Tab-separated table of C-alpha atoms in Angstrom:
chain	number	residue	atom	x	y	z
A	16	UNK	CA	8.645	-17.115	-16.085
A	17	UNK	CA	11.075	-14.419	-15.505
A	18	UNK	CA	9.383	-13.043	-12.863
A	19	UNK	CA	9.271	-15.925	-10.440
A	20	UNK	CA	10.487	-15.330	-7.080
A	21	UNK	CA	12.409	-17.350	-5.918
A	22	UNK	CA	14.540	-16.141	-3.043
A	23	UNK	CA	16.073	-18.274	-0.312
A	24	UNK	CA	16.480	-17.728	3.673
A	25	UNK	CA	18.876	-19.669	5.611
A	26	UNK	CA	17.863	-21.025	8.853
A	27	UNK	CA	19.681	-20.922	12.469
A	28	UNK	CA	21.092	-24.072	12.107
A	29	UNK	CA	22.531	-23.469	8.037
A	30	UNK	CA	19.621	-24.784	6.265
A	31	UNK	CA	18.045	-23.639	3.424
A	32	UNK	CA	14.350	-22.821	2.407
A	33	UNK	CA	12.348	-20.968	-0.263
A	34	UNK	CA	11.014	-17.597	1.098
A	35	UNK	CA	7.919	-18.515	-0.216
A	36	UNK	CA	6.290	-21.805	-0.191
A	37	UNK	CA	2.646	-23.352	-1.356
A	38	UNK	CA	0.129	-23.460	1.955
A	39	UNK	CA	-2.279	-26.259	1.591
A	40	UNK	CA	-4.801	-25.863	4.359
A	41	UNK	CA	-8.126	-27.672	3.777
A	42	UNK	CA	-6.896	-28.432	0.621
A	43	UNK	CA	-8.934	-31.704	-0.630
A	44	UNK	CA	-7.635	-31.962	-4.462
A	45	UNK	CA	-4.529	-32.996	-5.721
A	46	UNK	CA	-4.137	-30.453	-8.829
A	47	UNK	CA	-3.674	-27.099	-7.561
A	48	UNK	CA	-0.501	-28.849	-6.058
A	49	UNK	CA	0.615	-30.166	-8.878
A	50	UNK	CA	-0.131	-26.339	-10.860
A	51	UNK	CA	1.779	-24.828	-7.502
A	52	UNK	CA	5.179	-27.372	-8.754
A	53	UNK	CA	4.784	-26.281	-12.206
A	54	UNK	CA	4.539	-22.984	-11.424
A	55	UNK	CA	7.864	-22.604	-9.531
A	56	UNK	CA	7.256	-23.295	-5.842
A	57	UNK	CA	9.372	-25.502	-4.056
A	58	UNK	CA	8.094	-25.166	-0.601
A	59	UNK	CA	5.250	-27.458	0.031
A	60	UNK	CA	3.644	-26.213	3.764
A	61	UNK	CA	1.326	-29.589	4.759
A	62	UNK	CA	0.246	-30.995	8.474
A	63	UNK	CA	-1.425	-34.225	9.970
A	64	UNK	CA	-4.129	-31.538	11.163
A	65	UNK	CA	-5.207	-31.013	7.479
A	66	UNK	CA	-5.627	-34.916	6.840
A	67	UNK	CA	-3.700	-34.391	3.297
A	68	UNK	CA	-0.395	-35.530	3.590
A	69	UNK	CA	-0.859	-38.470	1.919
A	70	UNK	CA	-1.923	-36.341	-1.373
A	71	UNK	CA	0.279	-33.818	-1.103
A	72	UNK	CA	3.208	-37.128	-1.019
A	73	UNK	CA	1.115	-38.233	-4.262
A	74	UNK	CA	1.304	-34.723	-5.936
A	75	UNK	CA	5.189	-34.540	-5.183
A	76	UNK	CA	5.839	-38.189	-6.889
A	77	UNK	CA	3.535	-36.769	-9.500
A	78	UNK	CA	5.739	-34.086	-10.040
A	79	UNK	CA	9.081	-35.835	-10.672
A	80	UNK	CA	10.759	-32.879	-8.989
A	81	UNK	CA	14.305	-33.877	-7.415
A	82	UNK	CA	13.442	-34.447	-3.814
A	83	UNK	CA	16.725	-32.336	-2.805
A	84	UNK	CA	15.055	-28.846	-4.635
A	85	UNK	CA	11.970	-29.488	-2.848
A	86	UNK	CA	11.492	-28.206	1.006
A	87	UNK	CA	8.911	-30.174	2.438
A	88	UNK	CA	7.099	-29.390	5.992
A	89	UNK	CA	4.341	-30.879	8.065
A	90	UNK	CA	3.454	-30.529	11.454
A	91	UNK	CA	2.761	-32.908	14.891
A	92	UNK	CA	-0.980	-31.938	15.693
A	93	UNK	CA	-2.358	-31.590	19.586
A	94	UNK	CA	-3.536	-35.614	20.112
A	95	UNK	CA	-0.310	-36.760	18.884
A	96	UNK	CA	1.735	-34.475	20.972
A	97	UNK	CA	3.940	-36.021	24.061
A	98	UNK	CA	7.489	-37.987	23.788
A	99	UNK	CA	6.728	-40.818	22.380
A	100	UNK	CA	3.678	-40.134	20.470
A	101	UNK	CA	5.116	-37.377	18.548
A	102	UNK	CA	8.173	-39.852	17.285
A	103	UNK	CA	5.309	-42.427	16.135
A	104	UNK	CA	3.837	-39.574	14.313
A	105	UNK	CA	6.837	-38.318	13.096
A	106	UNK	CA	6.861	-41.934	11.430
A	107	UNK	CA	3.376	-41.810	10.125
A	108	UNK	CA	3.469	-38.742	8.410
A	109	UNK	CA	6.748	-39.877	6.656
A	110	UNK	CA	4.415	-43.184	5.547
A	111	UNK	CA	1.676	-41.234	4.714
A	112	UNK	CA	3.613	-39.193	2.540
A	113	UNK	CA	6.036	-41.937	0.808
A	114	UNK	CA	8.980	-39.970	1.633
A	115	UNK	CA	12.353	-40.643	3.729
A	116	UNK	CA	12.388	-37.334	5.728
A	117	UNK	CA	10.883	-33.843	5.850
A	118	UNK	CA	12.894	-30.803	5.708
A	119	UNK	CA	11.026	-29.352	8.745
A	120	UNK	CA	8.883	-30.693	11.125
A	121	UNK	CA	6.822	-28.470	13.404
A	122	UNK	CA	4.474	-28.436	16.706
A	123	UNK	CA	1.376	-27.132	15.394
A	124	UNK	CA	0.055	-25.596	18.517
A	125	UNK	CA	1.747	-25.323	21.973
A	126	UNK	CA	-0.020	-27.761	24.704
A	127	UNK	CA	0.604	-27.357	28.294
A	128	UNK	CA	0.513	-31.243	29.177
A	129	UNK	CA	3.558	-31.549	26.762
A	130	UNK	CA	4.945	-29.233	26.719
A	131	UNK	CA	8.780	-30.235	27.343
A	132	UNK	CA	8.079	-33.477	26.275
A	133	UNK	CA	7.053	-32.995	22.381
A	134	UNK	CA	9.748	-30.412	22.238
A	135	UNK	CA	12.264	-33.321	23.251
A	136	UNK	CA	10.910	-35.492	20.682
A	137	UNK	CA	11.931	-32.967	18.177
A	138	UNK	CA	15.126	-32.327	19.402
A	139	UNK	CA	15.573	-35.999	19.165
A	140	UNK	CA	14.662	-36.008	15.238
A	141	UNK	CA	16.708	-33.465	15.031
A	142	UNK	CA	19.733	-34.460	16.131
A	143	UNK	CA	19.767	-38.033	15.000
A	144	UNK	CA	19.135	-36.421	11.387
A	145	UNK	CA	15.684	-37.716	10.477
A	146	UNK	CA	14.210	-34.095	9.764
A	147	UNK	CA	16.518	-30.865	8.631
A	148	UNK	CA	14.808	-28.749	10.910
A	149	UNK	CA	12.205	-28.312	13.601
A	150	UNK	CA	10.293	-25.465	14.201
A	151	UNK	CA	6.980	-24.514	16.070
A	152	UNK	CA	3.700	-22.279	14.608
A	153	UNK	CA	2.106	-20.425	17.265
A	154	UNK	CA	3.857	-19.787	19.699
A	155	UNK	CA	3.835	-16.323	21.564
A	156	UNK	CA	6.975	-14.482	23.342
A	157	UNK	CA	6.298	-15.672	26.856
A	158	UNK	CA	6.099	-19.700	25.220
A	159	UNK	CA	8.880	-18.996	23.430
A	160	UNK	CA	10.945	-17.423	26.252
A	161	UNK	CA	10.091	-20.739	28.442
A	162	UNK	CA	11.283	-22.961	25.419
A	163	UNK	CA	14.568	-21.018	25.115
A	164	UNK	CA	14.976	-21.435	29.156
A	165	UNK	CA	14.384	-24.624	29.147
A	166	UNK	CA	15.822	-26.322	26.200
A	167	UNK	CA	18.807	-26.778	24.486
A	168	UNK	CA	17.944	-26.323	20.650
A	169	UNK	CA	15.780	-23.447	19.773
A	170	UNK	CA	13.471	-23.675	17.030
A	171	UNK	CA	14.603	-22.985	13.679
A	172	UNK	CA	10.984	-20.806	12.523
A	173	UNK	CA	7.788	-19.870	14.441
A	174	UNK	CA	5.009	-19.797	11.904
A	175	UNK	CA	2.197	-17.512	13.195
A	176	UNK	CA	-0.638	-15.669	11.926
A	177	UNK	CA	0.425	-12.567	10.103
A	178	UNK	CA	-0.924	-9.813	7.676
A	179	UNK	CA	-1.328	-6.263	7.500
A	180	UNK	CA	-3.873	-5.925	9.720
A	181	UNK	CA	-2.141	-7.961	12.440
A	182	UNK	CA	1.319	-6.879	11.934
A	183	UNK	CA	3.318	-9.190	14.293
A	184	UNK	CA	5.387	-6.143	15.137
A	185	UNK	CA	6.944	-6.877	18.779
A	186	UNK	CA	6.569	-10.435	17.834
A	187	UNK	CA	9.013	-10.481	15.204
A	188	UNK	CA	11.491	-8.249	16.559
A	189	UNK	CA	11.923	-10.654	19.320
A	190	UNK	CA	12.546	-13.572	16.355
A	191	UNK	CA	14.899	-11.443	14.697
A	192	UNK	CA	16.992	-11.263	18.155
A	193	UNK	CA	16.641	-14.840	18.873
A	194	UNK	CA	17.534	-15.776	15.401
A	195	UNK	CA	14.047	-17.787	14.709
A	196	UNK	CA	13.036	-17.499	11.700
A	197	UNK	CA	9.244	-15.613	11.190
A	198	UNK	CA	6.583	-17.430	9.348
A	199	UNK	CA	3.251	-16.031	8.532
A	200	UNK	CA	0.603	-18.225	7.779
A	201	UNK	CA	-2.882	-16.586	6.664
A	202	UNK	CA	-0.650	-13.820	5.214
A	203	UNK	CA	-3.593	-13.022	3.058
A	204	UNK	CA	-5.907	-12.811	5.981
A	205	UNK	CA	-7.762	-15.884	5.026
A	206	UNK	CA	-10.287	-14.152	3.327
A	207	UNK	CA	-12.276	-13.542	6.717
A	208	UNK	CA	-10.351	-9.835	7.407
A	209	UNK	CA	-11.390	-7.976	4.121
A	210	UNK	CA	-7.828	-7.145	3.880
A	211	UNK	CA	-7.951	-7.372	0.165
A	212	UNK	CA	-10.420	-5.195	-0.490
A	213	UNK	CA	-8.521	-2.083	1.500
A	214	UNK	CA	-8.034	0.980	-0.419
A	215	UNK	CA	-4.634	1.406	0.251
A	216	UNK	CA	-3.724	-1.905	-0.782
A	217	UNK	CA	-5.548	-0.796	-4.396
A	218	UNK	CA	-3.792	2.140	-4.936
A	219	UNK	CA	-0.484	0.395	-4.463
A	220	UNK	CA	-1.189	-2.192	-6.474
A	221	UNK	CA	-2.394	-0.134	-9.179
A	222	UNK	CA	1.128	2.076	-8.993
A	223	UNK	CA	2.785	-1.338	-10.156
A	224	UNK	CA	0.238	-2.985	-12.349
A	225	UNK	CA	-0.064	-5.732	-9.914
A	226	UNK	CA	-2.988	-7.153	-7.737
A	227	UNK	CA	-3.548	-6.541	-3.596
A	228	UNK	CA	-2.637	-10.154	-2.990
A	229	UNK	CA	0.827	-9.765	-4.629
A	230	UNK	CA	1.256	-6.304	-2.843
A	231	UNK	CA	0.808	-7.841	0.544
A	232	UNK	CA	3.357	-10.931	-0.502
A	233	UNK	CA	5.575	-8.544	-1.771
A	234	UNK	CA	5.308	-6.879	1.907
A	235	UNK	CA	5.652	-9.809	4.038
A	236	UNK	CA	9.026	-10.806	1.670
A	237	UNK	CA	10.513	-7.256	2.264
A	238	UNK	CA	10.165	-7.547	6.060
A	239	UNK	CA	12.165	-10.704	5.809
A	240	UNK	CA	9.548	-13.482	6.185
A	241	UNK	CA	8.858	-16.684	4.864
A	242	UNK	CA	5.379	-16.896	3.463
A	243	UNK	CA	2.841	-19.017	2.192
A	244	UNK	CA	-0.577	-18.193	0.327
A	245	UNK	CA	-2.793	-20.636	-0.507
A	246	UNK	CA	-5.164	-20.792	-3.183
A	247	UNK	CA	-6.687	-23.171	-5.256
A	248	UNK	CA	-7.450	-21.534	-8.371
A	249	UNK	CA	-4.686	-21.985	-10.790
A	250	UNK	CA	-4.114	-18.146	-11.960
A	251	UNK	CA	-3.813	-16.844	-8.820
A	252	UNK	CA	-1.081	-19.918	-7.850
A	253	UNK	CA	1.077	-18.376	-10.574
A	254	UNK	CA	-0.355	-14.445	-9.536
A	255	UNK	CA	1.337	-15.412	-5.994
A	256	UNK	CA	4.378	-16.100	-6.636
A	257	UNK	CA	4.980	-13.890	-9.911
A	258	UNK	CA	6.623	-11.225	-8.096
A	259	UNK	CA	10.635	-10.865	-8.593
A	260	UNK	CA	10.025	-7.789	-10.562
A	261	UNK	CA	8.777	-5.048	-8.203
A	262	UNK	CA	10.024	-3.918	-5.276
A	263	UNK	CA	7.836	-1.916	-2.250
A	264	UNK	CA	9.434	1.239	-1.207
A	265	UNK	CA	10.104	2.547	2.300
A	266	UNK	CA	7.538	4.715	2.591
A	267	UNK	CA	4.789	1.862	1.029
A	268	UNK	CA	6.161	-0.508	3.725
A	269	UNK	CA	5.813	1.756	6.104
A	270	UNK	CA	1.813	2.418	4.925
A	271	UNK	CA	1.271	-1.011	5.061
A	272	UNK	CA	2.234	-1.306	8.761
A	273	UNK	CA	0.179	1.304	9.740
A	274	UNK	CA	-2.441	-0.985	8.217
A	275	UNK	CA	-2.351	-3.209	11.417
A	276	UNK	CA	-5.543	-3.425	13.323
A	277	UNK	CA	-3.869	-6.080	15.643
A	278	UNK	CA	-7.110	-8.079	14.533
A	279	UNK	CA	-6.442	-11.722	14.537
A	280	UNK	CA	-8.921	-14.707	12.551
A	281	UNK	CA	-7.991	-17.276	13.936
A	282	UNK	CA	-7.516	-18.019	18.085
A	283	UNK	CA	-5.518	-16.659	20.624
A	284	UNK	CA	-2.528	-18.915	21.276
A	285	UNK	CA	-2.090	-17.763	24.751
A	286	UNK	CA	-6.081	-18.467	25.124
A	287	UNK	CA	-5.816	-21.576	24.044
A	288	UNK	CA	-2.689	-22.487	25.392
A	289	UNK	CA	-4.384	-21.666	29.219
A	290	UNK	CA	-7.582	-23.680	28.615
C-alpha cells in the first residue's frame, strides 16, 4: 500500500522510531497485532500495566519481522517503581516478552516515593545498553523541570494525553525546547470525548475523501508528534495508518487547534502525582 506512512523521528540521543506506532491498551487478543504488522506498523506501544506483554512478544515471533525494523516499547508501572525494583522489572518484561531488549523503556506514571530512584534505574539501562532509549508518559512541566535539575540524562519522549480537544499547546513547546520528544497517547480521544463526531473534523475529512480519525492522525503527524491509535477492528488498523497521501494545510491545522477544550479523559498527572 502506497499510501502507508511511514515517516521516522530521531530521538535526542540519535535513535530512530516510526512516527506512528500500534497502541495496545486493554488489548486481550493476539490478531489485531498481528493485522497492525501486516499492515505496515513497526512501532509496537505495550506496558506491564496492560498485562499483555507476553502476547504482544507472541504476536511479534508470529510475525517473523526482523527484530532490527521493529521499535518495541513498554513501560515500568507504579508497584514496580524504585531502584531496584524497576531493574527486576526491566528483566521481567524482557522474559515476558521473549526478547533481548526494548527499544524504549518508559515510567508510566511519575510517583513521588521514587521519584529519583526509578529515574536512576533507567539511566542505568540506559547507559549499560540494555534498552535504546528511556522515556517517561505523563509527566507535566514542573516534573519535568525537577527531572532535568536533577538528573543527568533527560528523557528521550514524554508520552501524554493529547487530541484536539486537549491540545498540549504550552506542553509541547516546552518539549520542543528541551529536545524531548512529544508523544500523544489517546490521540483519538479514547472514544470518551466525542471528538470524532465534531463537525469540523467532518468537513475536513470530507475535503480529502478521508475519515475524522485519519484527519486527526494526520494533525498530530504535522505538529511533529509521534502517535499511536489503537483499534482492534482490522479496517480501521489499515484506515490509521493509510495516510502518506494528504497533507493538512495551515489554515486546517490551525482549525484544529482551536478545537482544544483543554478537556482531559483520563487523570490529572499533577493530581495524582500529589496524592
Amino acid at each position: 500500500m502506497n499510501n502507508v506512512f511511514s515517516d521516522k523521528i530521531t530521538l535526542n540521543n540519535g535513535v530512530e522510531m516510526p512516527q506512528i506506532g500500534f497502541g495496545v491498551f486493554k488489548m486481550e487478543e493476539e490478531q489485531p497485532i498481528v493485522d497492525a504488522l501486516e499492515a505496515g506498523y513497526r512501532a509496537i506501544d505495550t506496558a506491564k500495566r496492560y498485562e499483555n506483554e507476553a502476547m504482544v512478544g507472541h504476536a511479534i515471533a508470529s510475525a517473523r519481522i526482523p527484530r532490527n525494523e521493529l521499535f518495541i516499547t513498554s513501560k515500568v508501572w507504579d508497584t514496580d517503581q524504585g531502584y531496584d525494583e524497576t531493574l527486576r522489572a526491566y528483566e521481567t518484561t524482557l522474559n515476558e516478552m521473549k526478547l533481548d531488549y526494548l527499544d524504549l523503556y518508559m515510567i508510566h506514571w511519575p510517583i513521588k516515593e521514587h521519584f529519583n530512584e526509578t529515574w536512576r534505574a533507567m539511566e542505568r539501562l540506559l547507559e549499560e545498553k540494555r534498552v535504546r532509549a528511556i522515556g517517561v508518559c505523563n509527566y507535566e512541566q514542573p516534573l519535568l523541570e525537577r527531572l532535568l535539575a536533577e538528573h543527568n540524562i533527560i528523557p528521550a519522549i514524554d508520552q501524554v494525553e493529547t487530541h484536539p480537544y486537549f491540545s498540549q499547546v504550552d506542553l509541547i513547546k516546552y518539549l520542543k525546547n528541551n529536545n524531548i520528544q512529544h508523544q500523544s497517547w489517546g490521540p483519538l480521544g479514547q472514544n470518551k470525548s466525542g471528538l470524532l463526531t465534531d463537525p469540523l473534523l467532518h468537513a475536513i475529512a470530507e475535503r480529502y475523501e478521508k475519515t475524522a480519525a485519519q484527519v486527526v492522525i494526520r494533525w498530530h503527524l504535522q505538529r511533529g508528534s509521534v502517535v499511536i491509535p489503537k483499534s482492534q477492528t482490522t479496517s480501521r488498523i489499515i484506515e490509521n495508518i493509510s495516510i502518506a497521501d494528504f497533507r493538512l494545510d495551515e489554515n486546517e491545522m490551525a482549525m484544529i487547534e482551536q478545537l482544544n477544550r483543554n478537556e482531559r479523559v483520563s487523570h490529572d498527572p499533577m493530581q495524582r502525582f500529589e496524592n
